[in-house]
Coordinates of C-alpha atoms and ligand atoms in Angstrom, one line a residue:
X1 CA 40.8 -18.2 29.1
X2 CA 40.8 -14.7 30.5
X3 CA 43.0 -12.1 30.2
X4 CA 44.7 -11.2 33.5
X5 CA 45.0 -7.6 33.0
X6 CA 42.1 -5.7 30.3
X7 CA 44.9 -4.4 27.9
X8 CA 47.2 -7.7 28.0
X9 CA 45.9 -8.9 24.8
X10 CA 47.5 -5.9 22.9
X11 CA 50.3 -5.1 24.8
X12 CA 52.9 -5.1 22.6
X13 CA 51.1 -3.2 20.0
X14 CA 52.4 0.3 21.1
X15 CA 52.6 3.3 19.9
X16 CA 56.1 3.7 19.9
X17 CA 56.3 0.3 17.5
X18 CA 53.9 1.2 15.8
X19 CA 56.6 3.8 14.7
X20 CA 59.8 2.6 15.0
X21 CA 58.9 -1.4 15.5
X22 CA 61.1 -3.8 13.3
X23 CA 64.4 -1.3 12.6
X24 CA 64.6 -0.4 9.2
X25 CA 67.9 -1.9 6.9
X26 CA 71.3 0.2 8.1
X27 CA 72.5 2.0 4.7
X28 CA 75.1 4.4 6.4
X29 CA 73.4 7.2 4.8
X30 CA 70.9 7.8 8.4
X31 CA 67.7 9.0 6.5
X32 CA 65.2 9.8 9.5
X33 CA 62.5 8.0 7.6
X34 CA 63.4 4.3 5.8
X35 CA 63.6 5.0 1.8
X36 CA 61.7 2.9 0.0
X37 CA 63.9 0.3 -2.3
X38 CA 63.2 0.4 -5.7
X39 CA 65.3 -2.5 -7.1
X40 CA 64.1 -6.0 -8.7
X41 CA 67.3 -7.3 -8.0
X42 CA 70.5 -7.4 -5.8
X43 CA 73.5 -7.7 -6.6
X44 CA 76.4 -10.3 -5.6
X45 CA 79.7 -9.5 -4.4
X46 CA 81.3 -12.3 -5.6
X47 CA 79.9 -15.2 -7.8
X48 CA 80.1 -17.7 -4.3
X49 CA 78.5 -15.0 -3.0
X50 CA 75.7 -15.5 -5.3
X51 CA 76.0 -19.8 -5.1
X52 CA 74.9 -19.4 -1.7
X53 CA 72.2 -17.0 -1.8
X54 CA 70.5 -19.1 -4.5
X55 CA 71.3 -22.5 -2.5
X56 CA 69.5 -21.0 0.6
X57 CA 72.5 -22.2 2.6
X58 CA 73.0 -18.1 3.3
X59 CA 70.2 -15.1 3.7
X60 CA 70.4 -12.2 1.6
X61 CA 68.3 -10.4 -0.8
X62 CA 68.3 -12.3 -4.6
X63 CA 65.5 -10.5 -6.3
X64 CA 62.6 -8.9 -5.1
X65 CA 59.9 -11.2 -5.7
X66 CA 61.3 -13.4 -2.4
X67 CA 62.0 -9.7 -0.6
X68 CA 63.1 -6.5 -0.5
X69 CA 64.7 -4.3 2.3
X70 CA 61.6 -2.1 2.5
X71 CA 59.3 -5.3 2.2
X72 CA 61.2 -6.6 5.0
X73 CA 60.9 -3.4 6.9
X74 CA 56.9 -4.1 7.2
X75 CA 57.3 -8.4 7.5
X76 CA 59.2 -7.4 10.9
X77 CA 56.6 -4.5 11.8
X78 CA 53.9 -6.5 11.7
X79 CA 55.4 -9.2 12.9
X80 CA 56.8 -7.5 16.0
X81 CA 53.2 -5.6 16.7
X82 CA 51.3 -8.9 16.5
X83 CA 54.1 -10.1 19.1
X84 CA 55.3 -12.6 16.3
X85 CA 58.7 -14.1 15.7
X86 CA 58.4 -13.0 11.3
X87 CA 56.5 -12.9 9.1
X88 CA 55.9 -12.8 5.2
X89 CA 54.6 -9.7 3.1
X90 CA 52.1 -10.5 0.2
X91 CA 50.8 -8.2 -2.5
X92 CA 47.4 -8.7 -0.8
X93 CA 45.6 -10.1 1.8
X94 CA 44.4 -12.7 -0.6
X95 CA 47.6 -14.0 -1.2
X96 CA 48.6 -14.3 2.2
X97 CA 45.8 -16.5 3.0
X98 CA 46.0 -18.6 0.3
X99 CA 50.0 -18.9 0.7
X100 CA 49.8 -19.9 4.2
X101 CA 46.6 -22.9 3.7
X102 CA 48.7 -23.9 0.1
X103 CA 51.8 -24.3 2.5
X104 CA 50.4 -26.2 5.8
X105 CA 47.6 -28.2 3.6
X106 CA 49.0 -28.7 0.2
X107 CA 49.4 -31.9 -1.2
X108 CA 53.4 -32.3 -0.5
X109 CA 56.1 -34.4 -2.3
X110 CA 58.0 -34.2 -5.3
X111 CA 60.6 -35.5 -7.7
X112 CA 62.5 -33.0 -9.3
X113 CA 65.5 -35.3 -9.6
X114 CA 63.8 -38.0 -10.9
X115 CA 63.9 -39.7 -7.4
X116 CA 60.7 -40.8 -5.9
X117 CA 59.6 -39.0 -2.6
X118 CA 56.9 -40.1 -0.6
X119 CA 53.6 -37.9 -2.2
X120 CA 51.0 -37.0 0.8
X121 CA 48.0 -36.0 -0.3
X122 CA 46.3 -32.2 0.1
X123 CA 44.9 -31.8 3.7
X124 CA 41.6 -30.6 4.6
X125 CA 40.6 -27.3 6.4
X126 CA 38.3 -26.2 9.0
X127 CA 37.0 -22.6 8.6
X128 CA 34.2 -20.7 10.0
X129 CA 31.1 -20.0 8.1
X130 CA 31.3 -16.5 8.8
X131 CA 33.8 -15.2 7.0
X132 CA 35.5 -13.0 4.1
X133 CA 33.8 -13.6 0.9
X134 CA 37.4 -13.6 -0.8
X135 CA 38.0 -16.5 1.6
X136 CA 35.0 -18.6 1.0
X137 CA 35.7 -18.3 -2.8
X138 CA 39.3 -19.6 -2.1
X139 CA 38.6 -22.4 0.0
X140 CA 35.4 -23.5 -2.0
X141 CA 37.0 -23.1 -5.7
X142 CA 40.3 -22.6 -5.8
X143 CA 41.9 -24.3 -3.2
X144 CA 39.2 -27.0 -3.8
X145 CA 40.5 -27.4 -7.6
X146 CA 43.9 -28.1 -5.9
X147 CA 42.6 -30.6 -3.9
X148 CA 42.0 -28.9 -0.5
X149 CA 39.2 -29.4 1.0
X150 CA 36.9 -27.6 4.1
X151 CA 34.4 -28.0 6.4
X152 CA 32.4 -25.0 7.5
X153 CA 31.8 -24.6 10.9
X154 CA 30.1 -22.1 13.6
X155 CA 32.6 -20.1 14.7
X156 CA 30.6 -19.9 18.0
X157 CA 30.9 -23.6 18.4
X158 CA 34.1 -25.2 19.6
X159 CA 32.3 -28.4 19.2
X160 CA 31.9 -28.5 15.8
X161 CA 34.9 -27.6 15.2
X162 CA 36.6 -30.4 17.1
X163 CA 33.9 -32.7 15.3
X164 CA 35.0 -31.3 11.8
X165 CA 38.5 -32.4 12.5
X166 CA 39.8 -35.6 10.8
X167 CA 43.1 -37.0 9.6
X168 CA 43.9 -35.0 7.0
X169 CA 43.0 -31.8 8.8
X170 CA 46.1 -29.7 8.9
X171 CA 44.2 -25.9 9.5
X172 CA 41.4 -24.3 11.7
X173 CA 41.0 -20.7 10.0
X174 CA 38.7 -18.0 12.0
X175 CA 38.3 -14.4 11.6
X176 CA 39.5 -12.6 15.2
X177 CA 36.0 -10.2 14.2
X178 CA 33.6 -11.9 11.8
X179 CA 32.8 -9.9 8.3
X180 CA 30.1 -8.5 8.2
X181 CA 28.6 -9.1 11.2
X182 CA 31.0 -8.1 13.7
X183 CA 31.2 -11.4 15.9
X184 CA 33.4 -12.8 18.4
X185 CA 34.5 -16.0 18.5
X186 CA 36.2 -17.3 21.1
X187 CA 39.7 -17.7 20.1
X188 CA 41.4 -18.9 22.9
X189 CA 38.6 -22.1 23.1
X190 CA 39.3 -22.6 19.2
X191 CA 43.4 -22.5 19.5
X192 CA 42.3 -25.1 22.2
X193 CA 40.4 -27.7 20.1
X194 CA 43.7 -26.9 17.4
X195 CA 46.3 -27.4 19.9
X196 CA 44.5 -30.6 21.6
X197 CA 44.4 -31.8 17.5
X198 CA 48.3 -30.9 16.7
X199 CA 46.8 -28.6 14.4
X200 CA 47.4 -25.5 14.2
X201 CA 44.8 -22.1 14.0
X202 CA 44.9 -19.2 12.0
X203 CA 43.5 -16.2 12.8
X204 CA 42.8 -13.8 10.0
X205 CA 43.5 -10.3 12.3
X206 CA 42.5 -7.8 9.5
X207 CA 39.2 -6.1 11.3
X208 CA 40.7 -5.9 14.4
X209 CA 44.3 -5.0 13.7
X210 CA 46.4 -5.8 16.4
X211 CA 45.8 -2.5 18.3
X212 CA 42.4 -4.2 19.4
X213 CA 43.5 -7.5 19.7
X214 CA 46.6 -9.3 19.8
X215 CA 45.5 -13.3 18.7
X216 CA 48.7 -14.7 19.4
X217 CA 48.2 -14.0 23.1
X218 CA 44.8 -15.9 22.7
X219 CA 47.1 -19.2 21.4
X220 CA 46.7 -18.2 17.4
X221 CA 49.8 -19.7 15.5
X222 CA 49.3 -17.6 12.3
X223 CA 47.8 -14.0 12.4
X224 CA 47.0 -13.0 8.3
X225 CA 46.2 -9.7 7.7
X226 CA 44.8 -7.9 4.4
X227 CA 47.2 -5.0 5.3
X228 CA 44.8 -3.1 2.8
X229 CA 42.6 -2.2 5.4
X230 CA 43.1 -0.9 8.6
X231 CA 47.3 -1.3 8.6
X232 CA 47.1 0.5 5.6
X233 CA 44.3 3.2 6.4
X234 CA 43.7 4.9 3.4
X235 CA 42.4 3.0 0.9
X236 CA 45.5 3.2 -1.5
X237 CA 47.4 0.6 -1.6
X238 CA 46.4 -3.4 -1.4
X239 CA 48.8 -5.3 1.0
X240 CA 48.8 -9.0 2.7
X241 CA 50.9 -10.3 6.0
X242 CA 51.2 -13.7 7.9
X243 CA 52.6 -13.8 10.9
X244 CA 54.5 -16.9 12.7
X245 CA 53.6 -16.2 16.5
X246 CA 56.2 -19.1 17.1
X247 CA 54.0 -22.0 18.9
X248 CA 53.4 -24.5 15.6
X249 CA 55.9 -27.2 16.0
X250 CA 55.7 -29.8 13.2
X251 CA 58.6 -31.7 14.7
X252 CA 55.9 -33.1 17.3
X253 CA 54.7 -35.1 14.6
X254 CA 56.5 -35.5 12.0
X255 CA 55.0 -38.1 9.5
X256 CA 51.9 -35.6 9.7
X257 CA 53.8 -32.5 8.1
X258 CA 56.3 -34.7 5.6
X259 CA 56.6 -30.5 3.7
X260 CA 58.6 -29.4 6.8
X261 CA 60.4 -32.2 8.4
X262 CA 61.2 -34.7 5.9
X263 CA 64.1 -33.9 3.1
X264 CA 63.4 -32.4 -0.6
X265 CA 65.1 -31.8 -3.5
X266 CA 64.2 -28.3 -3.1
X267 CA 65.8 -27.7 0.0
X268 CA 68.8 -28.9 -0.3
X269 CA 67.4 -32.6 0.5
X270 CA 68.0 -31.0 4.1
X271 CA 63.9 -30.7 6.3
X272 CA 63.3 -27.7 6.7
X273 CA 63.3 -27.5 10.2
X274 CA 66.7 -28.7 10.3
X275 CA 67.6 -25.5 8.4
X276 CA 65.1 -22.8 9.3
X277 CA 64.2 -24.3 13.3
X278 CA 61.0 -22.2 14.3
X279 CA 61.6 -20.5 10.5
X280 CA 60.2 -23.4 8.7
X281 CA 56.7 -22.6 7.8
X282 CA 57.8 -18.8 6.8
X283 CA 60.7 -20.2 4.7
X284 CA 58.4 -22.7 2.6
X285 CA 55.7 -20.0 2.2
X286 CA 58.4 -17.6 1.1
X287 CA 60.9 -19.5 -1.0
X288 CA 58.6 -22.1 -2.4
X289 CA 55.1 -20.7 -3.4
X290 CA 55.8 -16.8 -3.1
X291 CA 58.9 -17.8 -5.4
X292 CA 56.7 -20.0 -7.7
X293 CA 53.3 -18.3 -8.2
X294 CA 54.5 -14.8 -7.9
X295 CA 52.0 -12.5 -5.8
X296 CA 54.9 -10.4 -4.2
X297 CA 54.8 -6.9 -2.4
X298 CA 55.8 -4.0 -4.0
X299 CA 58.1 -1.9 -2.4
X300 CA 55.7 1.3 -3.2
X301 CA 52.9 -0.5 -1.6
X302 CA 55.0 -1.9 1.5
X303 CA 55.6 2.0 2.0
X304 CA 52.7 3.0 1.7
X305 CA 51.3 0.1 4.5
X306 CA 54.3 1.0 6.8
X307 CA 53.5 4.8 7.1
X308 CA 49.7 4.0 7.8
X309 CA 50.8 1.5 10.9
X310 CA 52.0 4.9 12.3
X311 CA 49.2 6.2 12.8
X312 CA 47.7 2.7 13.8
X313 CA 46.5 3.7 17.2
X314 CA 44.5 6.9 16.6
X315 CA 42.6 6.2 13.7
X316 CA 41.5 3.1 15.1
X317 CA 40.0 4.8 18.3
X318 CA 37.9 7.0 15.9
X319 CA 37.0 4.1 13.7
X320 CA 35.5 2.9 17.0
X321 CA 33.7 5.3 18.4
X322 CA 32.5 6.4 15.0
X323 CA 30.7 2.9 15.0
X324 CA 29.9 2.6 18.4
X325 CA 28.0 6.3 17.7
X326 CA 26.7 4.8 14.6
X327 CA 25.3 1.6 16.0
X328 CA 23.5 2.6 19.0
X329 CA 21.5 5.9 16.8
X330 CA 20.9 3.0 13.9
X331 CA 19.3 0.5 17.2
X332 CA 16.4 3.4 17.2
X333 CA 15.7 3.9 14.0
X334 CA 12.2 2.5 13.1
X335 CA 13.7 1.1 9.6
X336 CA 16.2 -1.0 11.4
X337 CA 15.4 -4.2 12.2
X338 CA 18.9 -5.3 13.8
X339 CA 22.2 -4.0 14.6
X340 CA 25.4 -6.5 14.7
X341 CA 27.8 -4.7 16.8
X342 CA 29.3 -5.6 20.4
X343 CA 28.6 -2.4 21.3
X344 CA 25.2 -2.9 21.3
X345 CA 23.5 -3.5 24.5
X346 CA 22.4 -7.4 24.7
X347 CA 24.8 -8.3 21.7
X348 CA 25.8 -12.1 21.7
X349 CA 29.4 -10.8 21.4
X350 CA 29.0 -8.3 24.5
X351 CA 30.9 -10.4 26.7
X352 CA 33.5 -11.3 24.7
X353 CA 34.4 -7.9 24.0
X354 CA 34.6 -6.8 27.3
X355 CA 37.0 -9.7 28.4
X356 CA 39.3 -9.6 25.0
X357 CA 38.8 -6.2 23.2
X358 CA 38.9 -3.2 25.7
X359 CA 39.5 -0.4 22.8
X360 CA 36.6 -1.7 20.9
X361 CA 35.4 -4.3 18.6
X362 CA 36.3 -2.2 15.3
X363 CA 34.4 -0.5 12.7
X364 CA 32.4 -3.0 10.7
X365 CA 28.8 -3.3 11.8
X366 CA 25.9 -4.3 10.2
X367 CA 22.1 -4.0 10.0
X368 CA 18.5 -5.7 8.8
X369 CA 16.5 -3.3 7.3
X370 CA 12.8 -3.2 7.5
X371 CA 11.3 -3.9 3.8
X372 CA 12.2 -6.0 0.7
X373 CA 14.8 -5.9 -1.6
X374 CA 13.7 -3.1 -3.3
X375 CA 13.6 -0.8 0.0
X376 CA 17.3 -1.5 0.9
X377 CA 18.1 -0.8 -2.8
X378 CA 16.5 2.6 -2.6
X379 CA 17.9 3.6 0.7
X380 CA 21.9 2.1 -0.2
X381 CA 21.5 4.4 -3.6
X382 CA 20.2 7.7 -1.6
X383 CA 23.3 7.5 0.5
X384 CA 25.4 10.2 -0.3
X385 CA 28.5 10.0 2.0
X386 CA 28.7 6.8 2.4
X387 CA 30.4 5.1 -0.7
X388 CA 28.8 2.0 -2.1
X389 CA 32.1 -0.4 -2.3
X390 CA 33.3 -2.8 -1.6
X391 CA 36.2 -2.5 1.0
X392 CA 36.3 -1.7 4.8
X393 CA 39.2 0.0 6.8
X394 CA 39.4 3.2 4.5
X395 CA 39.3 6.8 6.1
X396 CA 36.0 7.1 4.0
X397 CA 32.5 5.5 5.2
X398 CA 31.6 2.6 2.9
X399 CA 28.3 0.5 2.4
X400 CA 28.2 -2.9 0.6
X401 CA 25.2 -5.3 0.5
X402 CA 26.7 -8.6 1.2
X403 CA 24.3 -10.8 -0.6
X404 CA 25.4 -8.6 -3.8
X405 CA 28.4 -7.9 -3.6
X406 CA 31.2 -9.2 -1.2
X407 CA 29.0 -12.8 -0.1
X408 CA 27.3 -13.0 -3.9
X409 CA 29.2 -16.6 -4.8
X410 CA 27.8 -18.4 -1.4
X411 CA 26.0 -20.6 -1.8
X412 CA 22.8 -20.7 -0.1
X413 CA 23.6 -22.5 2.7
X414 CA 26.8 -20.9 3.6
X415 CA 24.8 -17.8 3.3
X416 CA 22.7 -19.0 5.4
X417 CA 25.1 -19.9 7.9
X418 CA 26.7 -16.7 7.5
X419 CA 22.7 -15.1 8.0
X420 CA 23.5 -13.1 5.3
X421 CA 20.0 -11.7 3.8
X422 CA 18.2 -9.5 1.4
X423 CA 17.9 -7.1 3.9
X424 CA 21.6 -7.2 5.0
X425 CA 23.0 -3.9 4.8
X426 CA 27.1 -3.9 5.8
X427 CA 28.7 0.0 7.0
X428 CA 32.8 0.2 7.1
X429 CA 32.6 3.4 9.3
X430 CA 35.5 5.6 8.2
X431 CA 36.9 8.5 10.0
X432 CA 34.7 11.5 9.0
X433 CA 32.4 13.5 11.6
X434 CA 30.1 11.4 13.1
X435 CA 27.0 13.6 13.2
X436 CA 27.4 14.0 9.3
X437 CA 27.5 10.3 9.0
X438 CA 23.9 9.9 10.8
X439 CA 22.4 12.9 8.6
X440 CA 23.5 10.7 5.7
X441 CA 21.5 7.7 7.0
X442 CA 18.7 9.3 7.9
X443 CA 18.5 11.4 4.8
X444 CA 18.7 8.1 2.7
X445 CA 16.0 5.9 4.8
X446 CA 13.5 9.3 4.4
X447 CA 14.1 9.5 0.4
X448 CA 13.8 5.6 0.6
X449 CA 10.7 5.9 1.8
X450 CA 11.3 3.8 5.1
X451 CA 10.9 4.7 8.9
X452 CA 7.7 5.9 10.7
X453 CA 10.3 8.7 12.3
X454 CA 9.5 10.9 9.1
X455 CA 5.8 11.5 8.7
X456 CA 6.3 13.0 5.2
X457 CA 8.0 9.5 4.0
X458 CA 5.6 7.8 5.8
X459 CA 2.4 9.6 3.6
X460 CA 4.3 9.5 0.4
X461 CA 5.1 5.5 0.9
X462 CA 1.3 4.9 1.7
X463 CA 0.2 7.0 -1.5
X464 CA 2.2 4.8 -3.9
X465 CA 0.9 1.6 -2.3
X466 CA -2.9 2.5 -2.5
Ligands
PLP501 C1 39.7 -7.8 2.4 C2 39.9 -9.0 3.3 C3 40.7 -10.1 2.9 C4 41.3 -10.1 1.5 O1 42.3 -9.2 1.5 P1 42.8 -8.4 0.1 O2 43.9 -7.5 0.6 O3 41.6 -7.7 -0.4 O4 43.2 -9.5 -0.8 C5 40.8 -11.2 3.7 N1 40.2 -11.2 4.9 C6 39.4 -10.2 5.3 C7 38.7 -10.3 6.7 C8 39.2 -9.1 4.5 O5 38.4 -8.1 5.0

């Protein structure tokens, strides 16, 4: 599926909503800029006031583990710039992810009462092998411990995706840009083979941010963010979003999602689409497992994500072009063996960036270095600018080593299906001057000894071989 005009996959993501998107809470006292709420809890006018807020059967703010006014503030942001119909605010992108499988794939069914409900087992998951370390841990341990389980699959190949599917499958999760190596699946292809299943696909949107691409408009049914990164912008503050764009329907088959559309205790013994409608999935994320396990926004932190979303737009251009400048210097460098960016000319993902990401394809790239272990270890410690940790999206250039670091719990396989190596050397290019960026890397591969470019090097690296 094409896009009929370059820039319709991010319309909505504008600068003006970027700024003013999602209203902020009307206090009467007309601050220019929304103040940040620091209460745990709300009070009740009236104690029926208070019956119904607890019972669900009205909406208001109970205590702020389930929300908060500023919390809300960014859940309709996001929600309104990733042309969603709401969303729900974690305390990290983590969370978010793990709320939204936990609530679409966990095992369902329960007795509170001491009534017996009909107990459907935990569903199964297909994710791509190329994805968020954070993620692979979750789905492999974590989630597996509670019963879920996955298939990894090629996020390149529909195919085995619709192969991986089976009766229990209740998610497709993809990355809309693949960490670390910057690929592009297709998404529209993927909410295909969900769609065509009942199922439906989540996109995680968190190195693209939805100034590069909008997934919804590709057919994604939940866009997750780790609003620590780009949303936020500075490296402060650890956030998580999911989004609803509004298309999953469990009431097309109900006996497969018994969580949303069969009655519980919980709720009131009332489905929750008979209460919520389209709201469903958001309200048993929300009031069931952000209620029970506890890994809430903080107000702070919400603040902190909504003022970097204003500046969305303009640090993500220099993000961009700061990589694009990067990766096509790094492409000549003799000590560079490969450069995974969709900038770079002949790139598998070439052609999918031109048709679904006209600002750019973000600022994570990586690169193969020419050597052993030993060689990338030298060069990663000579770097001086670029800061060896482990995040991406910051205003400050980062460098990880995957198989170290952020991939180090794969195992082998999935490593190998995510063609993480040795050699693999990840950049989160930040905001600073480009030019000072490639004097960094070329400073490092000299004092690391690597790259014919550098005669000196070159001599020294032949001496201590002889
Ligand atoms: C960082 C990251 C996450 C996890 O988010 P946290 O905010 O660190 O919990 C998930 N997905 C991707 C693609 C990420 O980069």
């Amino acid at each position: 599926m094409s896009s009929p005009h370059p820039y319709s996959d991010t319309a909505a993501c504008t600068a003006t909503s970027q700024i003013h998107g999602g209203a902020a809470a009307d206090t009467g006292l007309r601050p220019v800029t929304p103040p940040v709420h620091l209460s745990a809890a709300y009070e009740f006018a009236t104690l029926r006031d208070a019956r119904e807020a607890f019972a669900q059967r009205e909406a208001g703010f109970t205590y702020s583990r389930t929300g908060s006014p500023t919390v809300a503030l960014l859940e309709r942001r996001v929600a309104e710039l990733e042309a969603g119909t709401g969303g729900v605010a974690t305390a990290s992108g983590q969370a978010a992810i793990a709320l939204t499988l936990l609530a679409l794939a966990g095992s369902a069914g329960q007795s509170p009462d001491g009534r017996a409900y009909p107990q459907t087992p935990a569903g199964h998951v297909v994710a791509s092998a190329k994805i968020y370390g954070g993620t692979a841990d979750l789905l492999n341990d974590s989630l597996a411990d509670a019963g879920i389980s996955v298939t990894w699959v090629d996020p390149h190949s529909p195919e085995e995706w619709a192969q991986a599917i089976t009766e229990q499958t209740r998610a497709l999760l993809v990355e809309s840009i693949g960490n670390p190596h910057a690929d592009l699946p297709d998404i529209a292809a993927l909410a295909d083979v969900a769609h065509r299943n009942g199922l439906p696909l989540l996109v995680d949107n968190t190195l693209a941010s939805p100034y590069l691409l909008q997934p919804a408009k590709l057919g994604a049914d939940f866009v997750i963010h780790s609003a620590t990164k780009y949303l936020s912008g500075n490296g402060t503050a650890l956030a998580g979003v999911v989004v609803d764009t509004g298309r999953f329907d469990p009431t097309a088959e109900p006996e497969k999602w018994p969580q949303f559309t069969a009655p519980t205790p919980r709720f009131g013994n009332t489905p929750l689409v008979e209460r919520y409608g389209a709201g469903a999935v958001l309200h048993l994320i929300r009031a069931k497992y952000l209620h029970d396990l506890g890994p809430c926004l903080a107000p702070m932190s919400a603040q902190q994500v909504l003022e970097g979303i204003e500046t969305l737009d303009v640090r993500v251009e220099k993000h961009c072009r700061n990589a694009e400048a990067l990766a096509e210097r790094l492409l000549t460098h003799p000590a560079v063996d490969r450069v995974r960016h969709p900038s770079v000319p002949g790139d598998p993902n070439a052609e999918a960036a031109r048709k679904h990401f006209p600002r750019g394809t973000g600022a994570v790239l990586s690169f193969e270095v020419t050597g052993d272990y030993r060689d990338v270890e030298r060069f990663i410690n000579a770097l001086q600018l670029f800061k060896l940790a482990a995040n991406i999206g910051d205003s400050r250039s980062m460098v990880a080593h995957p198989a170290s670091m952020t991939h180090c719990r794969l195992s082998p396989e999935l490593r190998e299906a995510g063609e993480i190596t040795e050699q693999t050397v990840r950049l989160s290019v930040g905001r600073e001057n480009p030019e000072d960026l490639w004097a960094d890397i070329q400073q490092a591969f000299t004092a690391a000894g690597l790259g014919k470019n550098d005669d000196a090097a070159a001599t020294v690296s032949q001496e201590a071989t002889v």
